[in-house]
CSV table of C-alpha atoms in Angstrom, one decimal:
chain,number,residue,atom,x,y,z
A,1,MET,CA,0.0,0.0,0.0
A,2,SER,CA,1.5,3.4,-1.1
A,3,LYS,CA,2.0,6.1,1.5
A,4,SER,CA,-0.3,9.1,1.5
A,5,ARG,CA,1.5,12.2,0.3
A,6,LEU,CA,1.2,15.5,2.2
A,7,LEU,CA,2.2,19.0,1.2
A,8,VAL,CA,3.1,21.1,4.2
A,9,VAL,CA,3.6,24.8,3.7
A,10,GLU,CA,4.8,26.6,6.9
A,11,ASP,CA,7.2,29.5,7.2
A,12,ASP,CA,8.1,29.0,10.8
A,13,PRO,CA,11.3,26.9,10.5
A,14,ASN,CA,11.0,25.2,13.8
A,15,LEU,CA,7.3,24.2,13.4
A,16,GLY,CA,7.9,23.2,9.8
A,17,ASP,CA,10.8,20.9,10.7
A,18,ILE,CA,8.8,19.4,13.6
A,19,LEU,CA,5.8,18.8,11.3
A,20,GLN,CA,7.9,17.1,8.6
A,21,GLU,CA,9.8,14.9,11.0
A,22,TYR,CA,6.6,13.9,13.0
A,23,LEU,CA,4.4,13.2,9.9
A,24,THR,CA,7.2,11.3,8.2
A,25,MET,CA,7.7,9.2,11.3
A,26,LYS,CA,4.0,8.4,11.3
A,27,GLY,CA,4.2,7.0,7.8
A,28,TYR,CA,3.3,9.9,5.5
A,29,GLU,CA,5.4,11.0,2.6
A,30,THR,CA,5.8,14.7,3.6
A,31,THR,CA,7.1,17.6,1.4
A,32,LEU,CA,7.9,20.8,3.4
A,33,CYS,CA,7.9,24.2,1.8
A,34,ARG,CA,8.8,27.5,3.5
A,35,ASP,CA,6.6,30.0,1.7
A,36,GLY,CA,3.5,30.1,-0.5
A,37,GLU,CA,5.4,30.4,-3.8
A,38,GLU,CA,7.5,27.4,-3.1
A,39,GLY,CA,4.4,25.5,-2.1
A,40,TRP,CA,2.7,26.4,-5.4
A,41,SER,CA,5.8,25.3,-7.3
A,42,LYS,CA,5.9,21.9,-5.5
A,43,PHE,CA,2.2,21.4,-6.0
A,44,LYS,CA,2.4,21.9,-9.7
A,45,LYS,CA,5.2,19.3,-10.0
A,46,ASP,CA,3.8,16.5,-7.9
A,47,LYS,CA,0.6,14.8,-6.8
A,48,TYR,CA,-0.6,15.1,-3.2
A,49,ASP,CA,-3.4,13.5,-1.1
A,50,LEU,CA,-3.7,16.4,1.4
A,51,ALA,CA,-2.3,19.9,1.9
A,52,ILE,CA,-1.5,21.6,5.3
A,53,LEU,CA,-1.2,25.4,4.8
A,54,ASP,CA,-0.2,28.1,7.2
A,55,ILE,CA,-2.3,31.3,6.6
A,56,MET,CA,0.2,34.1,7.3
A,57,MET,CA,3.2,33.5,5.0
A,58,PRO,CA,5.7,35.6,3.0
A,59,LYS,CA,5.5,35.9,-0.8
A,60,LYS,CA,2.1,34.2,-1.0
A,61,ASP,CA,-0.4,33.7,1.9
A,62,GLY,CA,-2.2,30.4,2.6
A,63,PHE,CA,-5.6,31.6,1.4
A,64,THR,CA,-4.2,32.7,-2.0
A,65,LEU,CA,-2.3,29.4,-2.3
A,66,GLY,CA,-5.4,27.5,-1.3
A,67,LYS,CA,-7.5,29.2,-4.0
A,68,GLU,CA,-5.0,28.4,-6.7
A,69,ILE,CA,-4.8,24.8,-5.6
A,70,LYS,CA,-8.6,24.4,-5.6
A,71,ILE,CA,-8.8,25.8,-9.2
A,72,VAL,CA,-6.4,23.1,-10.4
A,73,GLN,CA,-7.5,20.2,-8.0
A,74,PRO,CA,-10.9,21.0,-6.4
A,75,ASP,CA,-10.9,17.7,-4.5
A,76,LEU,CA,-7.6,18.1,-2.7
A,77,PRO,CA,-8.3,18.3,1.0
A,78,ILE,CA,-6.8,21.3,2.8
A,79,ILE,CA,-6.1,21.9,6.5
A,80,TYR,CA,-5.3,25.5,7.5
A,81,LEU,CA,-3.0,26.4,10.3
A,82,THR,CA,-3.8,29.7,12.0
A,83,ALA,CA,-2.1,31.5,14.8
A,84,LYS,CA,-5.3,33.3,15.8
A,85,ASN,CA,-8.8,31.9,16.4
A,86,LEU,CA,-10.4,34.6,14.3
A,87,LYS,CA,-13.9,34.2,12.9
A,88,GLU,CA,-12.8,36.0,9.7
A,89,ASP,CA,-10.0,33.4,9.1
A,90,ILE,CA,-12.5,30.5,9.6
A,91,ILE,CA,-15.1,32.0,7.3
A,92,GLU,CA,-12.5,32.8,4.6
A,93,GLY,CA,-11.1,29.2,4.8
A,94,LEU,CA,-14.6,27.7,4.5
A,95,LYS,CA,-15.3,29.9,1.5
A,96,ILE,CA,-12.2,28.5,-0.3
A,97,GLY,CA,-13.3,24.9,0.6
A,98,ALA,CA,-11.1,24.1,3.6
A,99,ASP,CA,-11.7,20.7,5.0
A,100,ASP,CA,-10.5,21.7,8.5
A,101,TYR,CA,-8.5,24.3,10.4
A,102,ILE,CA,-6.4,24.1,13.5
A,103,THR,CA,-5.3,26.9,15.8
A,104,LYS,CA,-1.7,27.2,17.0
A,105,PRO,CA,-0.5,26.0,19.4
A,106,PHE,CA,-1.8,22.5,18.7
A,107,SER,CA,-0.8,19.0,19.6
A,108,MET,CA,0.7,16.8,17.0
A,109,GLU,CA,-1.7,14.0,18.0
A,110,GLU,CA,-4.7,16.2,17.3
A,111,LEU,CA,-3.4,17.1,13.9
A,112,LEU,CA,-2.6,13.5,13.1
A,113,LEU,CA,-6.2,12.5,14.0
A,114,ARG,CA,-7.6,15.1,11.8
A,115,ILE,CA,-5.4,14.1,8.8
A,116,ALA,CA,-6.3,10.4,9.3
A,117,ALA,CA,-10.1,11.3,9.4
A,118,ILE,CA,-10.0,13.4,6.2
A,119,LEU,CA,-7.9,10.8,4.3
A,120,ARG,CA,-10.3,8.0,5.4
A,121,ARG,CA,-13.2,10.0,4.1
A,122,THR,CA,-11.6,10.9,0.8
A,123,LYS,CA,-10.3,7.3,0.3
A,124,LYS,CA,-13.8,5.9,1.0
A,125,SER,CA,-15.3,8.4,-1.4
A,126,GLU,CA,-12.8,7.5,-4.2
A,127,GLU,CA,-13.5,3.8,-3.7
A,128,THR,CA,-17.2,4.2,-3.8
A,129,GLU,CA,-16.9,6.5,-6.9
A,130,ALA,CA,-14.8,3.9,-8.7
A,131,LEU,CA,-17.4,1.3,-8.4
A,132,LYS,CA,-20.3,3.4,-9.8
A,133,VAL,CA,-22.1,3.0,-13.0
A,134,TYR,CA,-22.4,6.4,-14.5
A,135,GLN,CA,-25.6,7.2,-16.6
A,136,PHE,CA,-25.9,10.2,-18.9
A,137,GLY,CA,-28.4,10.4,-21.8
A,138,ASP,CA,-28.6,7.1,-23.5
A,139,PHE,CA,-25.1,6.0,-22.3
A,140,GLU,CA,-24.0,4.0,-19.3
A,141,LEU,CA,-20.3,4.0,-18.2
A,142,HIS,CA,-19.2,0.9,-16.4
A,143,TYR,CA,-16.0,2.3,-14.9
A,144,ASP,CA,-14.7,-0.8,-13.1
A,145,GLU,CA,-15.1,-2.9,-16.3
A,146,GLN,CA,-13.9,-0.1,-18.6
A,147,TYR,CA,-16.6,0.0,-21.2
A,148,ILE,CA,-19.6,2.2,-22.2
A,149,ASN,CA,-23.0,1.1,-23.3
A,150,SER,CA,-24.5,3.1,-26.1
A,151,PRO,CA,-27.6,2.8,-28.3
A,152,THR,CA,-25.5,0.8,-30.8
A,153,GLY,CA,-23.9,-1.6,-28.2
A,154,LYS,CA,-20.8,-1.9,-26.1
A,155,HIS,CA,-17.7,0.2,-26.6
A,156,LYS,CA,-14.5,-1.0,-24.9
A,157,LEU,CA,-12.5,1.9,-23.6
A,158,THR,CA,-8.8,2.5,-23.0
A,159,SER,CA,-7.8,3.4,-19.4
A,160,LYS,CA,-7.4,7.1,-20.4
A,161,GLU,CA,-10.8,7.3,-22.1
A,162,ASN,CA,-12.4,5.5,-19.1
A,163,GLU,CA,-10.9,8.0,-16.7
A,164,LEU,CA,-11.8,11.0,-18.8
A,165,ILE,CA,-15.4,10.0,-19.3
A,166,ARG,CA,-15.7,9.3,-15.6
A,167,LEU,CA,-14.3,12.7,-14.7
A,168,LEU,CA,-16.7,14.5,-17.1
A,169,ALA,CA,-19.7,12.3,-16.0
A,170,SER,CA,-19.0,12.9,-12.3
A,171,GLU,CA,-19.0,16.7,-13.0
A,172,MET,CA,-22.0,16.7,-15.2
A,173,ASN,CA,-22.9,20.2,-16.6
A,174,LYS,CA,-20.0,21.7,-14.7
A,175,ILE,CA,-16.7,23.0,-16.1
A,176,VAL,CA,-13.8,20.6,-15.6
A,177,ASN,CA,-10.6,22.6,-15.4
A,178,ARG,CA,-8.2,21.5,-18.2
A,179,SER,CA,-5.1,21.5,-16.0
A,180,HIS,CA,-6.9,19.6,-13.2
A,181,ALA,CA,-7.9,16.8,-15.7
A,182,LEU,CA,-4.4,16.5,-17.0
A,183,LYS,CA,-2.8,16.3,-13.6
A,184,GLN,CA,-5.4,13.8,-12.3
A,185,ILE,CA,-5.3,11.5,-15.3
A,186,TRP,CA,-1.9,12.0,-17.0
A,187,GLY,CA,0.1,13.1,-13.9
A,188,ASP,CA,1.1,16.5,-15.3
A,189,ASP,CA,-0.2,19.2,-17.6
A,190,SER,CA,2.6,19.3,-20.2
A,191,TYR,CA,2.0,20.3,-23.8
A,192,PHE,CA,2.4,16.7,-25.1
A,193,ASN,CA,-0.1,15.3,-22.5
A,194,ALA,CA,-2.5,18.1,-23.5
A,195,ARG,CA,-2.3,17.1,-27.1
A,196,SER,CA,-2.9,13.5,-26.1
A,197,MET,CA,-6.0,14.5,-24.1
A,198,ASP,CA,-7.4,16.3,-27.2
A,199,VAL,CA,-7.1,13.1,-29.2
A,200,TYR,CA,-9.0,11.1,-26.6
A,201,LEU,CA,-11.7,13.8,-26.3
A,202,SER,CA,-12.1,13.6,-30.1
A,203,LYS,CA,-12.6,9.8,-29.9
A,204,ILE,CA,-15.1,10.2,-27.0
A,205,ARG,CA,-17.1,12.8,-28.9
A,206,LYS,CA,-17.5,10.3,-31.8
A,207,ILE,CA,-19.1,7.8,-29.4
A,208,LEU,CA,-21.3,10.4,-27.9
A,209,LYS,CA,-22.7,11.5,-31.3
A,210,GLU,CA,-25.1,8.5,-31.0
A,211,ASP,CA,-27.2,10.6,-28.6
A,212,PRO,CA,-27.5,14.3,-29.6
A,213,LYS,CA,-28.6,15.2,-26.1
A,214,VAL,CA,-25.1,14.6,-24.8
A,215,GLN,CA,-22.2,16.8,-25.8
A,216,ILE,CA,-18.7,17.7,-24.6
A,217,ILE,CA,-18.4,21.5,-24.9
A,218,THR,CA,-15.0,23.3,-24.8
A,219,ILE,CA,-14.9,26.4,-22.6
A,220,HIS,CA,-11.9,28.4,-24.0
A,221,GLY,CA,-9.3,29.3,-21.5
A,222,GLU,CA,-10.9,27.1,-18.8
A,223,GLY,CA,-11.6,23.5,-19.8
A,224,PHE,CA,-14.6,21.6,-20.9
A,225,LYS,CA,-17.9,20.2,-19.7
A,226,MET,CA,-20.3,17.4,-20.5
A,227,VAL,CA,-23.7,18.9,-21.1
A,228,VAL,CA,-26.8,16.7,-21.0
A,229,THR,CA,-30.1,18.2,-22.3
A,230,GLU,CA,-33.6,16.9,-22.0
């Protein structure tokens, strides 16, 4: 079983070192960054299961970093570390989509329990999602068996087509950020992977032509969405 990967962004050198050492000792693969810009750079290069962000940091504060992360990877859980128990901080964090916040000083055991609870919840959600049969228009995606049923029969899918259709179907009628799709399915958003994704989208669109009520629409500068009309 692979280790969960944590991104820790904390500008206090003592607390940062303690967090990295403690979480690594507890079995997590932990990346430590000293400011928001370094955190953003690391996030873009690697995949993480959870982020722990300090709010007050130089170069880029935790809220700004959190907003940028959520644009690219909306489902990445975030725990905010705050030095003050301010209502404004809590409200701002919740607006961004924080999963939890913890006020300094805090015990490492409490942080560990919160991390474990969030990862359990997201893992369970992912496992449930992976077993679902997705229905849209006259189509039925059998994700675990990697095929789609259409009005003309069964279409076997490649793993990338399967993942891409599932992502679009799970975000039905919502915009799927292009960079997020690339990072989630291909591992990074390089130019070559982007071209590859365009090829797969073209193949998927050909299958979906069997039902005119279902379309994948490109939203220029943002991404694309699967639209299902009555």
